[in-house]
PDB file of C-alpha atoms in Angstrom:
ATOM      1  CA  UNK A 176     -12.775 -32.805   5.492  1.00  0.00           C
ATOM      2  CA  UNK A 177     -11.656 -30.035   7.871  1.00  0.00           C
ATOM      3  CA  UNK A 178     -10.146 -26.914   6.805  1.00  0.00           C
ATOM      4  CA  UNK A 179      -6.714 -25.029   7.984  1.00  0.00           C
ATOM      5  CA  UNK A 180      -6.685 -25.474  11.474  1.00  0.00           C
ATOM      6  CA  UNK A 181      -5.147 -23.176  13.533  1.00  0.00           C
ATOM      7  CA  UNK A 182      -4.478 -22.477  17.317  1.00  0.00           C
ATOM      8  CA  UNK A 183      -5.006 -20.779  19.373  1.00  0.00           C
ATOM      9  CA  UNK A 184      -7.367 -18.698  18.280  1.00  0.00           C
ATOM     10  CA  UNK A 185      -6.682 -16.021  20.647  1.00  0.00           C
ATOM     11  CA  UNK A 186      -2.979 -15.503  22.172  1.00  0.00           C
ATOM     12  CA  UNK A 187      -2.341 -12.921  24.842  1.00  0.00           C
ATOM     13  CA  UNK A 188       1.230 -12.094  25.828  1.00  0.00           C
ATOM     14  CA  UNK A 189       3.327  -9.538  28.125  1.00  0.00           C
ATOM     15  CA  UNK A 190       6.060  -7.315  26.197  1.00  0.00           C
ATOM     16  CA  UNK A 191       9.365  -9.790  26.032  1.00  0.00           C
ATOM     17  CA  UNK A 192       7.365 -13.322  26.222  1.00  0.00           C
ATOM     18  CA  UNK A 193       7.193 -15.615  23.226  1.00  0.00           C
ATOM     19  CA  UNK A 194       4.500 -16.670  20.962  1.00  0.00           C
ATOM     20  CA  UNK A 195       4.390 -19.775  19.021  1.00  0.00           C
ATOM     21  CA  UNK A 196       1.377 -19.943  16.536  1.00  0.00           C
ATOM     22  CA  UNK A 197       0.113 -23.515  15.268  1.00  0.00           C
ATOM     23  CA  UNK A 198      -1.037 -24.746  12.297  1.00  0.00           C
ATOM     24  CA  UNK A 199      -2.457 -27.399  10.548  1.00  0.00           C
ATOM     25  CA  UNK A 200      -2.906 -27.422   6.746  1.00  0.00           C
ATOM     26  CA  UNK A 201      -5.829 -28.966   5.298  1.00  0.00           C
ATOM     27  CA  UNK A 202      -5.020 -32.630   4.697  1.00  0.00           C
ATOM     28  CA  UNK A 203      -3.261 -34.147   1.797  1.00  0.00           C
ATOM     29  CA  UNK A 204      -1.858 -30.399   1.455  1.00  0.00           C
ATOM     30  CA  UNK A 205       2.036 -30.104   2.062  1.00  0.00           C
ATOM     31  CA  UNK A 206       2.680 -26.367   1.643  1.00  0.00           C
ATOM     32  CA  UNK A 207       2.141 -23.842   4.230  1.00  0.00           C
ATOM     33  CA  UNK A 208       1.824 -19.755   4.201  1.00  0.00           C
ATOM     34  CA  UNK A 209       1.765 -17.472   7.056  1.00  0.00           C
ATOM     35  CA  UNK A 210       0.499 -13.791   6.509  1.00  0.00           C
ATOM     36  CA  UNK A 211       0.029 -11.127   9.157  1.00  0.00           C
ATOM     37  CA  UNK A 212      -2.760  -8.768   8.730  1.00  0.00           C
ATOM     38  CA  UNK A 213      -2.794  -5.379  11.323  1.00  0.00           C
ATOM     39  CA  UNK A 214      -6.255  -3.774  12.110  1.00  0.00           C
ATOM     40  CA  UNK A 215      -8.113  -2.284   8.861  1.00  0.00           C
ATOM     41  CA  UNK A 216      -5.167  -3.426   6.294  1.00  0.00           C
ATOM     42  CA  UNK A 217      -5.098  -6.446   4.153  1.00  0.00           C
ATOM     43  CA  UNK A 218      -2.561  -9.115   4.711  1.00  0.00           C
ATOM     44  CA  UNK A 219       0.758  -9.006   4.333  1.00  0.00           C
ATOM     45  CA  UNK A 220       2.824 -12.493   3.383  1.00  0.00           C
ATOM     46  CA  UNK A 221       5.769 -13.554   6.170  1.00  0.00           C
ATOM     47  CA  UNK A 222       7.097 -17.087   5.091  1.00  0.00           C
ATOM     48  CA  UNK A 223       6.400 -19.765   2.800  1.00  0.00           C
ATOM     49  CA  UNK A 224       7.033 -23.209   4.286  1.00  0.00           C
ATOM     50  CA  UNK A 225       7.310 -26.654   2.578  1.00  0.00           C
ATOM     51  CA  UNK A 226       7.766 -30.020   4.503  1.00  0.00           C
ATOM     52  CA  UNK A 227      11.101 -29.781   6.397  1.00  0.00           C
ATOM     53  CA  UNK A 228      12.105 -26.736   4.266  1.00  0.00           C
ATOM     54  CA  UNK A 229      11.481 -22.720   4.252  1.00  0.00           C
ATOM     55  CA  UNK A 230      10.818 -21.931   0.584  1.00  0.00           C
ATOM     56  CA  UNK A 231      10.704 -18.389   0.785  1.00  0.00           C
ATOM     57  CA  UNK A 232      10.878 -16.364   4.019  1.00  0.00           C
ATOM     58  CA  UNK A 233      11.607 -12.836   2.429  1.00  0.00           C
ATOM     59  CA  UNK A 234       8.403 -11.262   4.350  1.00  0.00           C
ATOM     60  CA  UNK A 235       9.592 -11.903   7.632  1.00  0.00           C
ATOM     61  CA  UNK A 236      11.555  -9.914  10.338  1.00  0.00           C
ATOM     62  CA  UNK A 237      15.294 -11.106  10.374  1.00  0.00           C
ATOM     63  CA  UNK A 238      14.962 -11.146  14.243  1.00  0.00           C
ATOM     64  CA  UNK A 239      12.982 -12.673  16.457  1.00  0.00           C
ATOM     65  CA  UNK A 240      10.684 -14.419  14.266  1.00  0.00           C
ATOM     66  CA  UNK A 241      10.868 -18.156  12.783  1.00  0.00           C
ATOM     67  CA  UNK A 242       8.930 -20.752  11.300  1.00  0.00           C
ATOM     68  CA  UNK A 243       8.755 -24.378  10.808  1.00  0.00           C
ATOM     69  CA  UNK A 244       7.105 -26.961   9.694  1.00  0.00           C
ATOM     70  CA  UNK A 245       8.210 -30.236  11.031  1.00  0.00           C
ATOM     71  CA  UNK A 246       7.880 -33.435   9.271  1.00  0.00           C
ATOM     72  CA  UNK A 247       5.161 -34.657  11.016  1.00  0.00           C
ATOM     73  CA  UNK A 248       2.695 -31.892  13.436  1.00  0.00           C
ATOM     74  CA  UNK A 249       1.537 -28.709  12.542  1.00  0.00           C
ATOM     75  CA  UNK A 250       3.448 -25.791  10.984  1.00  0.00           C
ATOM     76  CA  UNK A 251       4.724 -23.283  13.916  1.00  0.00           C
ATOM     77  CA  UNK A 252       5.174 -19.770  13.833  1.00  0.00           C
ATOM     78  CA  UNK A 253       7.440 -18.526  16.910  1.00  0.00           C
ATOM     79  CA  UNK A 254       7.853 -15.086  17.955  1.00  0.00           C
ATOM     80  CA  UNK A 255      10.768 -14.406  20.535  1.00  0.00           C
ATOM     81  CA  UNK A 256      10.248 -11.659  23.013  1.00  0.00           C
ATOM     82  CA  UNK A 257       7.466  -9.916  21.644  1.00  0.00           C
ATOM     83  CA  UNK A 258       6.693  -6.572  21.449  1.00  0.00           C
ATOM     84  CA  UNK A 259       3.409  -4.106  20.958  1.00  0.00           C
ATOM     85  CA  UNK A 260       4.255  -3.795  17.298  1.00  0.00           C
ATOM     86  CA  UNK A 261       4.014  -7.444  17.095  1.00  0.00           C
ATOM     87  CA  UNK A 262      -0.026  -7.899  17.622  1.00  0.00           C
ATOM     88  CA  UNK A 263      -1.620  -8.469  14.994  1.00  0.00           C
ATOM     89  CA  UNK A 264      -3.837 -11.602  13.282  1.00  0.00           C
ATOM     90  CA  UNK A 265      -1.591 -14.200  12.011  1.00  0.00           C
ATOM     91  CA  UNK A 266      -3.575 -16.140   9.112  1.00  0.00           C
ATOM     92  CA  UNK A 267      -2.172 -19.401   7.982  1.00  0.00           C
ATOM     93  CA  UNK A 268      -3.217 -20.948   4.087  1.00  0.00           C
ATOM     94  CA  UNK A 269      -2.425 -24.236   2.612  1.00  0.00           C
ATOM     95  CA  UNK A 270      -2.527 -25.608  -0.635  1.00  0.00           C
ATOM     96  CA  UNK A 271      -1.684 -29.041  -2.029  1.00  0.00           C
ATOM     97  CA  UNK A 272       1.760 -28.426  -4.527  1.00  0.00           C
ATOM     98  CA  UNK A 273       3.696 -26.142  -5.279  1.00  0.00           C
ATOM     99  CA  UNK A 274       2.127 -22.727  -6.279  1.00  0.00           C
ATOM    100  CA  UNK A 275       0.488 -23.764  -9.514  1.00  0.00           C
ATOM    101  CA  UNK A 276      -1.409 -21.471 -11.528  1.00  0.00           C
ATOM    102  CA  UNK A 277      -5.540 -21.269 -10.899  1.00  0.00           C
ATOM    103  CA  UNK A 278      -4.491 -23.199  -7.045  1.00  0.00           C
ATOM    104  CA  UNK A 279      -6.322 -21.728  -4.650  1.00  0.00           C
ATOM    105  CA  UNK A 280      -5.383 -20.755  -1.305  1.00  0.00           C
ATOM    106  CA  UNK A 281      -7.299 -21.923   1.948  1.00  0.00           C
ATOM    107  CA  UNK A 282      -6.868 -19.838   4.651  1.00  0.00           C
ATOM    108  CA  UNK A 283      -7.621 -20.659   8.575  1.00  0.00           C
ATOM    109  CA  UNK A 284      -9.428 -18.773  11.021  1.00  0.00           C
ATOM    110  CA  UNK A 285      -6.269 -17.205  12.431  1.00  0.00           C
ATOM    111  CA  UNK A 286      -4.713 -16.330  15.544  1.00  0.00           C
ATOM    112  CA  UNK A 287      -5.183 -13.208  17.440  1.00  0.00           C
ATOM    113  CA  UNK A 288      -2.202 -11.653  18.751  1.00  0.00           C
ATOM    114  CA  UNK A 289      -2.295  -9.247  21.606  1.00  0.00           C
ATOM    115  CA  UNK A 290       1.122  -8.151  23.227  1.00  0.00           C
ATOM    116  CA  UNK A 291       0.094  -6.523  26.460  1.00  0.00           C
TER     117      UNK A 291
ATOM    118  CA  UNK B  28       6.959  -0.683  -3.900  1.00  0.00           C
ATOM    119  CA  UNK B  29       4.231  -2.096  -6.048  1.00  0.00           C
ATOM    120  CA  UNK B  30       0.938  -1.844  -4.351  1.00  0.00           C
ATOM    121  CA  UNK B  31      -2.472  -3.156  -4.787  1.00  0.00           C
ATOM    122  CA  UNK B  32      -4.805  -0.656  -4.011  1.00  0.00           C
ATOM    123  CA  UNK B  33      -8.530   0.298  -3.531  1.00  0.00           C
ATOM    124  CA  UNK B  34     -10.696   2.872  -4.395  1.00  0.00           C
ATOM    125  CA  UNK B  35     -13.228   3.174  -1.921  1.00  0.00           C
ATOM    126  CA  UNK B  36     -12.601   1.974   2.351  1.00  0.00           C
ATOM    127  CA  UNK B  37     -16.600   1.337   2.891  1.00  0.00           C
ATOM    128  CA  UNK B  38     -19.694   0.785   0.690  1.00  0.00           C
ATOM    129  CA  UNK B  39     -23.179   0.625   1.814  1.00  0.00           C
ATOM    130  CA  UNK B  40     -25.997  -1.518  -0.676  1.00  0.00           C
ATOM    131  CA  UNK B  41     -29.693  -1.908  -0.798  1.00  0.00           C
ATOM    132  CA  UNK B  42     -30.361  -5.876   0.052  1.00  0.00           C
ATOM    133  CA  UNK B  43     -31.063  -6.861  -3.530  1.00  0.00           C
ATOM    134  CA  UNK B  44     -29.157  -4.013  -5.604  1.00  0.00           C
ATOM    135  CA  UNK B  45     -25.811  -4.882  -7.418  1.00  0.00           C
ATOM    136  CA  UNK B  46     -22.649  -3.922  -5.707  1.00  0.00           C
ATOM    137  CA  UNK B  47     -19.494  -2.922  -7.517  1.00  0.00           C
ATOM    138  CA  UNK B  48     -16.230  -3.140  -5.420  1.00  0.00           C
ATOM    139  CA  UNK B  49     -13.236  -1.528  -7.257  1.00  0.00           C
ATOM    140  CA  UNK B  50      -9.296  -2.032  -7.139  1.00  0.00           C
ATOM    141  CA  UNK B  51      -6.475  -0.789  -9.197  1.00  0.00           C
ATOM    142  CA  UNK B  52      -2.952  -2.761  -9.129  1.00  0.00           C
ATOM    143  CA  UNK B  53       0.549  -0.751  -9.683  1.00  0.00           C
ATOM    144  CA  UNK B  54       2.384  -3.856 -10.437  1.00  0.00           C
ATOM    145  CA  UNK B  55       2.327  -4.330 -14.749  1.00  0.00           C
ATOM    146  CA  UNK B  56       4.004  -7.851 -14.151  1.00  0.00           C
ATOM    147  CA  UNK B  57       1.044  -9.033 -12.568  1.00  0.00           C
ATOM    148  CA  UNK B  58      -1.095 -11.911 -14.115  1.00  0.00           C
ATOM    149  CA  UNK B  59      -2.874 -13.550 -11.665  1.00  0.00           C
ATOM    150  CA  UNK B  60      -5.797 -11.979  -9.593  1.00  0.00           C
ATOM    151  CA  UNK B  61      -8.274 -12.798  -6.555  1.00  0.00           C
ATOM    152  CA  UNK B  62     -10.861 -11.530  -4.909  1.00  0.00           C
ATOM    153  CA  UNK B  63     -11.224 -12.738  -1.016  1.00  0.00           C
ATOM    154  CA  UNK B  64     -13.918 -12.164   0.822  1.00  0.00           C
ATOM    155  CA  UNK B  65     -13.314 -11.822   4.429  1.00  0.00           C
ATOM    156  CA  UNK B  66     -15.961 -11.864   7.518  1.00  0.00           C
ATOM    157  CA  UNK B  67     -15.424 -10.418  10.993  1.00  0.00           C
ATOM    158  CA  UNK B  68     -13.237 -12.516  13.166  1.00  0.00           C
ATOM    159  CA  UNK B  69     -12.779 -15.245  10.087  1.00  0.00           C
ATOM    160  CA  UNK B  70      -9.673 -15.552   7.230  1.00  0.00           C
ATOM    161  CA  UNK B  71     -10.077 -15.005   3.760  1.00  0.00           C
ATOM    162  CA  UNK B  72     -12.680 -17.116   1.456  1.00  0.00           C
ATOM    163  CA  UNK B  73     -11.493 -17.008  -1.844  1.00  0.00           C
ATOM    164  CA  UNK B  74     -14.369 -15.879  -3.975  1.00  0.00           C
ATOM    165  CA  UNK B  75     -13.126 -15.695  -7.446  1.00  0.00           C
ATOM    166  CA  UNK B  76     -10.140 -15.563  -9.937  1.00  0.00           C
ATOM    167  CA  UNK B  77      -8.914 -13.998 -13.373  1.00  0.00           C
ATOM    168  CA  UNK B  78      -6.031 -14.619 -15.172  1.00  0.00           C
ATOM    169  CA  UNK B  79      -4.517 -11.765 -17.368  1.00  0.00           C
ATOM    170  CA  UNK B  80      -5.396 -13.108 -20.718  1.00  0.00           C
ATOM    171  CA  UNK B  81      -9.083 -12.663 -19.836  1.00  0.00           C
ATOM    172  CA  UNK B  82     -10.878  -9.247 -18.900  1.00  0.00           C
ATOM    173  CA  UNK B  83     -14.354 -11.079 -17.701  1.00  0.00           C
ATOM    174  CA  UNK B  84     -14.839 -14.072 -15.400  1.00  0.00           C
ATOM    175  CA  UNK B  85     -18.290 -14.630 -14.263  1.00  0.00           C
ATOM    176  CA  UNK B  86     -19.134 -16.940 -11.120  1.00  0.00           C
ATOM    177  CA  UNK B  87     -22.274 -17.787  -8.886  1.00  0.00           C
ATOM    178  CA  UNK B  88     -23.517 -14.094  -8.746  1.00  0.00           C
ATOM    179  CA  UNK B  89     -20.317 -12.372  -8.852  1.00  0.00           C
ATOM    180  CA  UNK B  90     -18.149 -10.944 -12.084  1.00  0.00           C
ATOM    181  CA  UNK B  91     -14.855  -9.784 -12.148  1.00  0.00           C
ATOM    182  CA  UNK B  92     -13.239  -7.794 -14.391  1.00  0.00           C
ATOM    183  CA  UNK B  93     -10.217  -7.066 -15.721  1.00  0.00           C
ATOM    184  CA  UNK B  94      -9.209  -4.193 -17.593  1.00  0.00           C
ATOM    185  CA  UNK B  95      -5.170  -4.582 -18.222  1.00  0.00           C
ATOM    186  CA  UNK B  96      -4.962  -1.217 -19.392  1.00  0.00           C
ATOM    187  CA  UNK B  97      -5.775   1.129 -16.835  1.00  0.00           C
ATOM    188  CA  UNK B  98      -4.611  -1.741 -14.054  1.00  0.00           C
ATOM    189  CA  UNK B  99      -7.857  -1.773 -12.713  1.00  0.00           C
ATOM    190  CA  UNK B 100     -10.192  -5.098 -11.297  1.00  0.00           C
ATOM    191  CA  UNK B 101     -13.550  -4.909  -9.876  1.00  0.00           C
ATOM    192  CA  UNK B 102     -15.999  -7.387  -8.717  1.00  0.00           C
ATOM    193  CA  UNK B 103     -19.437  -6.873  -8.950  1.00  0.00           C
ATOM    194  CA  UNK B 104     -22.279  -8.734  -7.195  1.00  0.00           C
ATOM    195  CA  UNK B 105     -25.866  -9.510  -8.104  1.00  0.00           C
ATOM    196  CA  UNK B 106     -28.508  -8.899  -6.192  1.00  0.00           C
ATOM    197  CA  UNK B 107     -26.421  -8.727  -3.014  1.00  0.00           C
ATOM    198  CA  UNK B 108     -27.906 -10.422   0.377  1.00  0.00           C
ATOM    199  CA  UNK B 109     -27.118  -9.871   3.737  1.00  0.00           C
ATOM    200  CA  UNK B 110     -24.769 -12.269   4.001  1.00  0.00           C
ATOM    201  CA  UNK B 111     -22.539 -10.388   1.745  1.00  0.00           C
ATOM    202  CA  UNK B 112     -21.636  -8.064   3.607  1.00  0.00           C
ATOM    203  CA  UNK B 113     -17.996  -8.094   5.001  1.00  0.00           C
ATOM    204  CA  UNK B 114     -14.324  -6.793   3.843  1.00  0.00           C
ATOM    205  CA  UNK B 115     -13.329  -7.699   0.440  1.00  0.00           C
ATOM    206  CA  UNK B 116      -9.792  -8.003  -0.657  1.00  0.00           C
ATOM    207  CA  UNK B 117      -7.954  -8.233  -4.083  1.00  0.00           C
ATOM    208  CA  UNK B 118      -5.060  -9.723  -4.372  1.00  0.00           C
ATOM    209  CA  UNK B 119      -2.035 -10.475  -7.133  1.00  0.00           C
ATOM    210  CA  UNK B 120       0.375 -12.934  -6.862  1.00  0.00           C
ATOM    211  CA  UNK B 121       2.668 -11.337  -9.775  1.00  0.00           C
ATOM    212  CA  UNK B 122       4.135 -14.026 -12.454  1.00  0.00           C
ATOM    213  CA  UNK B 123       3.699 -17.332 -11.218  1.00  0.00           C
ATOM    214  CA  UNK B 124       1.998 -19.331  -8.618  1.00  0.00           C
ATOM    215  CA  UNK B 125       0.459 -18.215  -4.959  1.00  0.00           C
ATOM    216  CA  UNK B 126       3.415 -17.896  -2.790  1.00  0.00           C
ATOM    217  CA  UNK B 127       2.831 -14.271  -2.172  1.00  0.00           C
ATOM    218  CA  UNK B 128       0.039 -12.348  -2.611  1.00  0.00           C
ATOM    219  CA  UNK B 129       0.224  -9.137  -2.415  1.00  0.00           C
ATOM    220  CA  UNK B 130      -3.144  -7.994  -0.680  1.00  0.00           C
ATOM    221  CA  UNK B 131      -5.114  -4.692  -1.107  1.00  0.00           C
ATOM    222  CA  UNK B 132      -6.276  -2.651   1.674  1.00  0.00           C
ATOM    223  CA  UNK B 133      -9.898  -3.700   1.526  1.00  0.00           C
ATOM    224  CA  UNK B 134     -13.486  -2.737   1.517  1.00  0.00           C
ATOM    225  CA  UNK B 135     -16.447  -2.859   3.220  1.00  0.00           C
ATOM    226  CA  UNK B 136     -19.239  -3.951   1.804  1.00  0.00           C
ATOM    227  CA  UNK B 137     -22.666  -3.059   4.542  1.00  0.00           C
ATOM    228  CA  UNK B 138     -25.369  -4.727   2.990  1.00  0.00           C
ATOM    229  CA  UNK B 139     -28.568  -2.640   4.123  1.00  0.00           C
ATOM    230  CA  UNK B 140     -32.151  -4.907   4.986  1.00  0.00           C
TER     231      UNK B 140
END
């Protein structure tokens, strides 16, 4: 029974190239979360994502990020023309329904983002 | 904003002494709480949970606690090992449900042989 999968595990990119983080929830689970966590802080939620539909994207920048998670693949996070500010870990969770009390959240291994 | 925040950035135990990790929360509203436990170069392992109509929860060597009135959470482990040592978060998720959790800064916990 594998656990949220994500990849790459480590992402280097130049000042103005794009990212595009996968993952893949743990299965039978249909809701996705992306957080960002910066060096020495906890995490900090971006985007909530059901099948097909953002549920709640209120902790992500307006501009040049997005998210999606496609009927059938993994979920993908997408940063456009990145910048220094932008590296960071990106952790994705999953859980099976919608946010019901006591549900826990499983959280991958992340990606490492490093804007160069 | 509302915050979740922690007392103390690092803690050092004696292998076998108890540990006590503490956090306070600003936001009243909240109901739901978790401690994570995070290890270097890994994501978040959820360790243990309280809901705001309890003050104690007790799990496989670890205890949290939840004292409503002062906003403040800790979580205390039991004859720590050194495989406890890493960061360790608490989090809130406010009213309902887990779509956002608001995350403290963190501690770490050095677990000395």
């Amino acid at each position: 029974n594998a656990g949220v999968m994500q990849n790459p595990r480590h992402l280097v990119r130049r000042r103005g190239q794009e990212a595009r983080l996968r993952c893949s929830p743990m299965k039978g689970h249909s809701h996705v979360y992306w957080y960002r966590q910066l060096p020495e802080e906890g995490l900090k939620f971006m985007v909530y994502l059901q099948k097909e539909n953002i549920i709640d994207e209120s902790g992500m920048p307006k501009e040049r990020f997005s998210a999606e998670f496609p009927k059938e693949g993994p979920s993908i996070l997408r940063i456009q023309q990145v910048v220094r500010g932008d590296s960071a870990a990106y952790f994705c969770a999953s859980s099976p329904s919608l946010g019901m009390v006591n549900e826990k959240l499983f959280f991958g291994s992340g990606t490492q983002l490093s804007v160069l | 904003g509302e915050s979740v925040g922690l007392h103390l950035p690092t803690l050092s135990v004696q292998e076998g002494d108890n540990s006590i990790i503490n956090c306070a929360y600003s936001n009243s509203a909240s109901d739901y709480f978790i401690w994570y436990k995070q290890e270097s170069g890994k994501g978040p392992q959820f360790i243990i949970d309280i809901r705001s109509n309890m003050d104690k929860r007790q799990g496989q060597r670890v205890t949290v606690l939840l004292n409503k009135t002062v906003k403040h959470l800790s979580l205390q482990i039991a004859a720590t090992q050194p495989g406890d040592s890493a960061v360790y978060f608490c989090a809130e998720n406010g009213n309902f449900g887990n779509e956002k959790l608001t995350f403290g800064t963190g501690t770490r916990l050095t677990i000395i042989p």
